[in-house]
GROMACS .gro file of C-alpha atoms in nm:
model
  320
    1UNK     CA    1  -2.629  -0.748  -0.659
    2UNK     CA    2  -2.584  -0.792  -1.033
    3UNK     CA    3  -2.229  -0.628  -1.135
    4UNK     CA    4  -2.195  -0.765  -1.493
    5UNK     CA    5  -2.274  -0.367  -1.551
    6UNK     CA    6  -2.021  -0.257  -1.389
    7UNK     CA    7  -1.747  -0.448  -1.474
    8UNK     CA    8  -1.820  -0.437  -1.844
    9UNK     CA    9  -1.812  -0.076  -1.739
   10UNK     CA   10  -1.505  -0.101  -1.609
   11UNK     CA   11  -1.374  -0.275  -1.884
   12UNK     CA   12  -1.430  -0.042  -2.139
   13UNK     CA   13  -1.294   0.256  -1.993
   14UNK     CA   14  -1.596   0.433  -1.777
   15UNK     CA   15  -1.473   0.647  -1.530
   16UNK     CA   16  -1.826   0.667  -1.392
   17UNK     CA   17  -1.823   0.256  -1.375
   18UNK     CA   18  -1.467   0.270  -1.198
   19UNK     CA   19  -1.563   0.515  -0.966
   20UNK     CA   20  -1.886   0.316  -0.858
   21UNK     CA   21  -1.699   0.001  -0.790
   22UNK     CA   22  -1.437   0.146  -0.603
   23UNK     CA   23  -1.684   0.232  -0.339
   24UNK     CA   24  -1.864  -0.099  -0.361
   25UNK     CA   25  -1.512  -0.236  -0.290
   26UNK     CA   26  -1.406   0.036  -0.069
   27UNK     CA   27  -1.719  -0.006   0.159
   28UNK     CA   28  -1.770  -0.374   0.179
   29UNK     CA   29  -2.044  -0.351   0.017
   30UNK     CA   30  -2.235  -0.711  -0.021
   31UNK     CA   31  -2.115  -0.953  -0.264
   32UNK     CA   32  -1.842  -0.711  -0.335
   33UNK     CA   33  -1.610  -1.028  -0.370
   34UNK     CA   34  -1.825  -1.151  -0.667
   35UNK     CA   35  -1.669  -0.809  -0.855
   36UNK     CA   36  -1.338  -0.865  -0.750
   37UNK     CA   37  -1.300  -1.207  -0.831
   38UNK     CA   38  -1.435  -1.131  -1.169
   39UNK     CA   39  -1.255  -0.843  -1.258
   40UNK     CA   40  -0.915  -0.988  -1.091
   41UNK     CA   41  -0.929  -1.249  -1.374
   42UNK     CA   42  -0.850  -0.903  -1.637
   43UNK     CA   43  -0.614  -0.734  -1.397
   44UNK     CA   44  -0.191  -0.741  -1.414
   45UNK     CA   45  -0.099  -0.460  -1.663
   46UNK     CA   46  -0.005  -0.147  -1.506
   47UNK     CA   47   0.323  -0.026  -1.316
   48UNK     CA   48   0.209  -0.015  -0.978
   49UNK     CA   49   0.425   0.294  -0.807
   50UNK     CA   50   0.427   0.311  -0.413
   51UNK     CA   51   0.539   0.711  -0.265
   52UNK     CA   52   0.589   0.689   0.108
   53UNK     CA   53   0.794   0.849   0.358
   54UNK     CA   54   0.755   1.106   0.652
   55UNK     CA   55   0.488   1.403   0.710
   56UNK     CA   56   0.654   1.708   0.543
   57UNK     CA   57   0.871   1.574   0.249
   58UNK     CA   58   0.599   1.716   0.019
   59UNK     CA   59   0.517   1.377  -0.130
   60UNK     CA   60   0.163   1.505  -0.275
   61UNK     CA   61   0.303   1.756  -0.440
   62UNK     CA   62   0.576   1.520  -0.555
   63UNK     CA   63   0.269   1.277  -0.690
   64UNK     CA   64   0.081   1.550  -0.836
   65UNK     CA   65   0.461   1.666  -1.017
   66UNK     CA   66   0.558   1.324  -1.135
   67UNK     CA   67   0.134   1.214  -1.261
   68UNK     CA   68   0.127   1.516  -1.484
   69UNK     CA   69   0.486   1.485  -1.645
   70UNK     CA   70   0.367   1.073  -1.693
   71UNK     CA   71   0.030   1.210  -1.857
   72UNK     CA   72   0.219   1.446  -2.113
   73UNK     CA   73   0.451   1.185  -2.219
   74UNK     CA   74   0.155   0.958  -2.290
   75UNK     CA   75   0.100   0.730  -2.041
   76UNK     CA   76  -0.297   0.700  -1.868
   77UNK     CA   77  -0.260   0.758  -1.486
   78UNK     CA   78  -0.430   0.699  -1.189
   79UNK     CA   79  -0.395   0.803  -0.843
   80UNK     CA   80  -0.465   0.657  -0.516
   81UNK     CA   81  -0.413   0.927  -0.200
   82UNK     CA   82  -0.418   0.750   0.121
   83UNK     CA   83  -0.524   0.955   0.423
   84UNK     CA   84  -0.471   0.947   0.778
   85UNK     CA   85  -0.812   0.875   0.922
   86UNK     CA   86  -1.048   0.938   1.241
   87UNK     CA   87  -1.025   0.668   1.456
   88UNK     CA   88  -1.379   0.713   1.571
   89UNK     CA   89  -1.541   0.762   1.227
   90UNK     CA   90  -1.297   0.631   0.983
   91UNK     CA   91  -1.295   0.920   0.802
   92UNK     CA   92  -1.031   1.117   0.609
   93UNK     CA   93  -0.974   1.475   0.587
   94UNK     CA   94  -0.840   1.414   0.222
   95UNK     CA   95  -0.612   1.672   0.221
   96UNK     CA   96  -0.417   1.516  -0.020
   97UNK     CA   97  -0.659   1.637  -0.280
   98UNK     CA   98  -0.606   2.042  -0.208
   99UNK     CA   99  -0.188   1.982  -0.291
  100UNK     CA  100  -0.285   1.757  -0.563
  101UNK     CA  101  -0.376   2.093  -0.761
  102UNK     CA  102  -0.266   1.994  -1.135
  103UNK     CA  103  -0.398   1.676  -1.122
  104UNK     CA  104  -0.713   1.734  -1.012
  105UNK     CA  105  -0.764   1.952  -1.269
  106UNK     CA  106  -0.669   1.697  -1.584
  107UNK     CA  107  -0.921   1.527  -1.657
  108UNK     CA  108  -0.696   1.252  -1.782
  109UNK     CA  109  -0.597   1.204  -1.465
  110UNK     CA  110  -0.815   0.999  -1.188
  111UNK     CA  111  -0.771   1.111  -0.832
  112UNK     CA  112  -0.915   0.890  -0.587
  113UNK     CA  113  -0.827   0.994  -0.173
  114UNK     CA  114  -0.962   0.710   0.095
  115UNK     CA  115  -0.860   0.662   0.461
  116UNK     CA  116  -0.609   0.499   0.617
  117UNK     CA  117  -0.877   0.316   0.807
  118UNK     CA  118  -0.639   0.286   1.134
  119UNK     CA  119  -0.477   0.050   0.969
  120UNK     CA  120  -0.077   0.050   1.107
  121UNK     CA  121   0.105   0.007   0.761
  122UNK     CA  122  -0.097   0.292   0.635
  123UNK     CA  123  -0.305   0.079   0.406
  124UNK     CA  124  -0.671   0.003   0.435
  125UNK     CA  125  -0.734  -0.347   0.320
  126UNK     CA  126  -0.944  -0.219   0.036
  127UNK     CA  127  -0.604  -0.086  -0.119
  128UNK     CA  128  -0.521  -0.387  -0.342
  129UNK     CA  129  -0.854  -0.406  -0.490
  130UNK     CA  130  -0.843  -0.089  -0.604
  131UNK     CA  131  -0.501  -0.117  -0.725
  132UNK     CA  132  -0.684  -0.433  -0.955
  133UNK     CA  133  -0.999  -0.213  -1.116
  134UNK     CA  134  -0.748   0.095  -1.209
  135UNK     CA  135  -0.520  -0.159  -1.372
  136UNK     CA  136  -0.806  -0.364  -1.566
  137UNK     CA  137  -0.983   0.006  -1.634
  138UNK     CA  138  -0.661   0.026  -1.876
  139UNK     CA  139  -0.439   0.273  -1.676
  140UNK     CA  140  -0.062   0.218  -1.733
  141UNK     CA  141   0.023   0.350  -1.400
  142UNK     CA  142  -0.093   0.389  -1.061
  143UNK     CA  143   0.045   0.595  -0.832
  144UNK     CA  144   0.009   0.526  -0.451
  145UNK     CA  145   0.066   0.773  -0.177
  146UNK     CA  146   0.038   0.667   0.128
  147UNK     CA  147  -0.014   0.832   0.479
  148UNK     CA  148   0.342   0.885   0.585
  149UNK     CA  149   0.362   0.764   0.927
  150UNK     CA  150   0.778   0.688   0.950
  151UNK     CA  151   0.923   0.303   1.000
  152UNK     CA  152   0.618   0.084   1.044
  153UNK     CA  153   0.491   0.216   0.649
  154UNK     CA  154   0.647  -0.100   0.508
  155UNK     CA  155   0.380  -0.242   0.369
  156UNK     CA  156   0.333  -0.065   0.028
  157UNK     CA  157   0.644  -0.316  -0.051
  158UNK     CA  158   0.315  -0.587  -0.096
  159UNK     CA  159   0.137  -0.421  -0.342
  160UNK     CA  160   0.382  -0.203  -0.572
  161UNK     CA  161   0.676  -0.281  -0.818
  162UNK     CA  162   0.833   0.007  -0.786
  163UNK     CA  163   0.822   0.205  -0.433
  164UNK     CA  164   1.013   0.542  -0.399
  165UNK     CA  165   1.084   0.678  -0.064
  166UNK     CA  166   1.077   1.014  -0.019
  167UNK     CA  167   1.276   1.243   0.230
  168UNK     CA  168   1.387   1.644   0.277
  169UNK     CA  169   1.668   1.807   0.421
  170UNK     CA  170   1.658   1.863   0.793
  171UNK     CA  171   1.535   1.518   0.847
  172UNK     CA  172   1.887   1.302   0.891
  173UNK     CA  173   1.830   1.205   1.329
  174UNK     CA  174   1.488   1.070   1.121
  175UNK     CA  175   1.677   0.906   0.851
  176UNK     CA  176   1.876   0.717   1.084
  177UNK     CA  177   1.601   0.621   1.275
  178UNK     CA  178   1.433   0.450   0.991
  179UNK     CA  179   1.693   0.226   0.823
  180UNK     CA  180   1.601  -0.089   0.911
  181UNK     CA  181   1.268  -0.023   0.820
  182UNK     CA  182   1.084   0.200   0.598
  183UNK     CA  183   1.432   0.283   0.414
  184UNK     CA  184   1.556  -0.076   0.323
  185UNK     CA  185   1.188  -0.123   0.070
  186UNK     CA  186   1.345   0.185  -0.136
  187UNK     CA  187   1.407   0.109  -0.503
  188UNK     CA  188   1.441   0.480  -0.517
  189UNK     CA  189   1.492   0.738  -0.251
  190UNK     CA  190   1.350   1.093  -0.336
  191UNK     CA  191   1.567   1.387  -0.130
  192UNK     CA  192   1.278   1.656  -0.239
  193UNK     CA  193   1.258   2.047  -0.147
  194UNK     CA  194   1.614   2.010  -0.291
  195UNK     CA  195   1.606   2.379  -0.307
  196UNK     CA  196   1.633   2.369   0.061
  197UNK     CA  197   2.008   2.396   0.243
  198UNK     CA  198   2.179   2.039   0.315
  199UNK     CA  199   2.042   1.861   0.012
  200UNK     CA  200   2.337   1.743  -0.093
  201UNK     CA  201   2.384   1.649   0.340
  202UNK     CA  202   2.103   1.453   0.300
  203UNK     CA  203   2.135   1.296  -0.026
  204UNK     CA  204   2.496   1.199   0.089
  205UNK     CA  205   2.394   1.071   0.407
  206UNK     CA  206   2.148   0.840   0.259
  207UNK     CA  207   2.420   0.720  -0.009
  208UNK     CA  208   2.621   0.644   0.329
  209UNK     CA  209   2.348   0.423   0.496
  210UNK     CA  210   2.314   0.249   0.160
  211UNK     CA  211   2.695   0.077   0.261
  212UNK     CA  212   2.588  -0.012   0.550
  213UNK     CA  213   2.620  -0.425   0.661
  214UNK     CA  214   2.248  -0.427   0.649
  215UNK     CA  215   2.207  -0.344   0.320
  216UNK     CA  216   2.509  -0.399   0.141
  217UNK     CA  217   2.407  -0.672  -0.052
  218UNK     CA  218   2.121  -0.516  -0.225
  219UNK     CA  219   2.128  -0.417  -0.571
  220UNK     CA  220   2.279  -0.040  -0.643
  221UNK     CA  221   1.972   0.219  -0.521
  222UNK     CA  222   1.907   0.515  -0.698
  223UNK     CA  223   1.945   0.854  -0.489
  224UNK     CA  224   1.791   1.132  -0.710
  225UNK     CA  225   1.713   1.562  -0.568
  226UNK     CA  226   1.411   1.682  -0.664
  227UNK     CA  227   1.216   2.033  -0.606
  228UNK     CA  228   0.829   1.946  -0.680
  229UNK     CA  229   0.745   2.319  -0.579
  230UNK     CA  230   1.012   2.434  -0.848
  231UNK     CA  231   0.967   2.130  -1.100
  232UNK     CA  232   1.323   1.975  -1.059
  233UNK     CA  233   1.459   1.631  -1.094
  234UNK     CA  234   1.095   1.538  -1.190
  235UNK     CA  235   1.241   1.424  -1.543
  236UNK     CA  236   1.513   1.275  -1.415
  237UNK     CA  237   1.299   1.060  -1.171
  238UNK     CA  238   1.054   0.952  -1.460
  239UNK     CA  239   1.297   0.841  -1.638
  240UNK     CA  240   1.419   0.641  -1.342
  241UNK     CA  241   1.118   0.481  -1.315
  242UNK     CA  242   1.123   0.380  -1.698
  243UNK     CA  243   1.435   0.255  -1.675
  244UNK     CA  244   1.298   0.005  -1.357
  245UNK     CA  245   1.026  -0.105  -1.528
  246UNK     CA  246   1.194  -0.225  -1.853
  247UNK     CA  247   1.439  -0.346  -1.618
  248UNK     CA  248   1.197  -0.607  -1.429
  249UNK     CA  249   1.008  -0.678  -1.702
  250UNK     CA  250   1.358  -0.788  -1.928
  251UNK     CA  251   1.521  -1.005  -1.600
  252UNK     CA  252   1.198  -1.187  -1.449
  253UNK     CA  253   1.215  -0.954  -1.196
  254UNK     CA  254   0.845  -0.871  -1.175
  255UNK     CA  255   0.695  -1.205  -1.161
  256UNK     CA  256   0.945  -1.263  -0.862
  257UNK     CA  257   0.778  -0.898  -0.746
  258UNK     CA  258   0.399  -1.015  -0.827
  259UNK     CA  259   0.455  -1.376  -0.665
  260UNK     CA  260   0.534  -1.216  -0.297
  261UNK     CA  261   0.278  -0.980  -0.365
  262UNK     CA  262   0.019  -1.275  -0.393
  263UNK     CA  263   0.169  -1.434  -0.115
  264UNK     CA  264   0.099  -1.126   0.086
  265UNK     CA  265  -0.286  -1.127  -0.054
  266UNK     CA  266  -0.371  -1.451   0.020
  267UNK     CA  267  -0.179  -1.491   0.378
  268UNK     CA  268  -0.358  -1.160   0.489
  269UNK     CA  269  -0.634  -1.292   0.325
  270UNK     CA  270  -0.713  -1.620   0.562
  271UNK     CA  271  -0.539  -1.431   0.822
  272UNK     CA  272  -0.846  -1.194   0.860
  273UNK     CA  273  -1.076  -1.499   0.775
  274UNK     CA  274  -0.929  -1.709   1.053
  275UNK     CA  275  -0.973  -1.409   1.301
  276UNK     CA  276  -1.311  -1.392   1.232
  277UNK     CA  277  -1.406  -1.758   1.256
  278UNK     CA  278  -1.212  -1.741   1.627
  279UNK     CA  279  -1.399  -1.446   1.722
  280UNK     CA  280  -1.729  -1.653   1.637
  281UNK     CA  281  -1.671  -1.990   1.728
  282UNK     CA  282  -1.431  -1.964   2.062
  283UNK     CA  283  -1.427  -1.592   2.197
  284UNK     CA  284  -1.843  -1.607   2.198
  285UNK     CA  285  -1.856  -1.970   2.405
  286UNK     CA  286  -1.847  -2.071   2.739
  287UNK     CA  287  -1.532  -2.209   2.768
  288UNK     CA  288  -1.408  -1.868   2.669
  289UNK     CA  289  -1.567  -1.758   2.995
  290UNK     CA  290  -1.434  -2.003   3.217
  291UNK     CA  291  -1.095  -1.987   3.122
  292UNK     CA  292  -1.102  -1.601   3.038
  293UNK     CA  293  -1.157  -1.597   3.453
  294UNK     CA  294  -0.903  -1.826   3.485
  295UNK     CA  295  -0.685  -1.584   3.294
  296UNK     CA  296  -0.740  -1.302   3.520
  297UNK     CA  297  -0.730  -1.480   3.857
  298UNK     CA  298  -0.415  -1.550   3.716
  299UNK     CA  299  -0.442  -1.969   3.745
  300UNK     CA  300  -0.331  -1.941   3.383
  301UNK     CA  301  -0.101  -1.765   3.174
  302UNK     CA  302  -0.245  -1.624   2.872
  303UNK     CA  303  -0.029  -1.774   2.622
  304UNK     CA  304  -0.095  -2.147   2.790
  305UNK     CA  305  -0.465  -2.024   2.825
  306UNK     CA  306  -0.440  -1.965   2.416
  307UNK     CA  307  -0.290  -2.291   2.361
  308UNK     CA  308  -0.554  -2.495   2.582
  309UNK     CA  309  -0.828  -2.316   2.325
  310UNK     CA  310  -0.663  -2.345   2.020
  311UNK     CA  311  -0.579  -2.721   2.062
  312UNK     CA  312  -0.989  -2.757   2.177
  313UNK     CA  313  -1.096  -2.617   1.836
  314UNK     CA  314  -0.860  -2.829   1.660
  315UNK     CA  315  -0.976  -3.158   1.825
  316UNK     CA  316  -1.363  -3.037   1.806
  317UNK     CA  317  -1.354  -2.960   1.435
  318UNK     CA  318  -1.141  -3.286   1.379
  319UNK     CA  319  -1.479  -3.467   1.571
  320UNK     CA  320  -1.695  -3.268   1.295
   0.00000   0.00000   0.00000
């Protein structure tokens, strides 16, 4: 497939070109590296914004809040709204679109909703080269939402420079739950529906867990109410997010950011490449077989049974 098209497309600012190679990308589709690899060469502009926590802190409507203050101020924005998806047909319900109201409506705004894809950090794999055509389409930032699945969300940390972790009153037995996970990647925590009772219980119990041994060395975290239904604390949280940026930018901070993020890439990367070269050179043979049996009979442990393989390939591709 010949994409010069399309990325020139891209390139120049047409949404209708950005739109069509987000679905080659999102779908596989074949040679879709040839468009990333040439388009990757254009990307590393844009502040990159990761929203995550829990079902029911009204992130969307948080996203929708915090995109349409951004657009009046001047800055281009794009959204990416990650949904949970059908583990039989991959697909999303996208409701993220329905309480994404105001921005679906600007058409300075670009929306785009995929699935989760069953993938357990709530990213599909197809995330970060999205992330790359918004940022070489010329967007300043791009706002990710992801599915909102608790702890084991972490890995937004990989692909944004700023990630903001939303909560809501009510939720502190699930605060404490999640601190040494999905709340130790916060370089802002979010108490919304601050309109709510125990705001202030929540926002202080956060503050608490922030003095905590395991995080005690970090850097001073923001803890900011907001009320997307009512439109509070949205301009204080923009301008929170202002301040980070000029902050990473100034200290060196960001290429320290972007260098684990391509670390993350490229280990994920040959990870998947290396799974897919075992599933087609050892788990389709006939030793598989025979020792597979073994396995089961239980003559063989499975981890000594993985070992015995894995040392085979090595010593047959060293005899290539």
């Amino acid at each position: 497939m010949e994409f010069s098209g399309i990325i020139e497309g891209v390139k120049s600012g047409n949404k209708r070109a950005l739109a069509r190679a987000i679905t080659i990308v999102e779908n596989n589709e074949e040679n879709y590296l040839e468009l990333v690899s040439k388009i990757y060469l254009s990307s590393g502009k844009a502040h990159i914004i990761g929203i995550t926590g829990s079902p029911g802190t009204g992130k969307s409507t948080l996203v929708d809040k915090v995109a349409s203050k951004l657009q009046m101020d001047g800055k281009s924005i794009a959204i990416i709204a990650i949904d949970p998806s059908s583990p039989f047909s991959n697909g999303a319900i996208l409701g993220d679109r329905i309480r994404m109201s105001n921005s679906q409506k600007n058409p300075e705004i670009f929306v785009r909703s995929i699935a989760s894809r069953g993938q357990v950090g709530g990213l599909s794999k197809s995330v970060g080269n999205i992330i790359t055509l918004m940022d070489v389409f010329g967007y300043d930032c791009i706002l990710i939402e992801t599915v909102g699945s608790g702890q084991s969300e972490i890995e937004i940390m990989n692909l944004a420079h700023t990630t903001i972790v939303v909560t809501a009153p009510g939720l502190g037995d699930e605060i404490q739950a999640q601190k040494s996970g999905i709340m130790e990647i916060a370089n802002l925590f979010v108490v919304n529906k601050a309109d709510l009772p125990s705001a202030e219980i929540t926002a202080n119990q956060i503050q608490q867990m922030l003095h905590t041994e395991s995080v005690i060395k970090r850097k001073k975290v923001p803890v900011l109410l907001t009320s997307a239904r009512e439109d509070k604390g949205i301009e204080d949280l923009i301008e929170k997010l202002e301040v980070r940026w000029d902050e990473i930018n100034k200290t060196g901070e960001r290429e320290r950011i972007e260098n684990a993020h391509a670390t993350y890439k490229l280990t994920e990367s040959l990870k998947e490449k290396f799974l897919s070269y075992i599933e087609n050179e050892i788990l389709n043979g006939a030793e598989w077989n025979d020792i597979f049996k073994q396995v089961i009979d239980r003559k063989i442990n499975p981890e000594c049974a993985a070992n015995h393989l894995f040392t085979r390939f090595l010593k047959k591709e060293a005899d290539v």
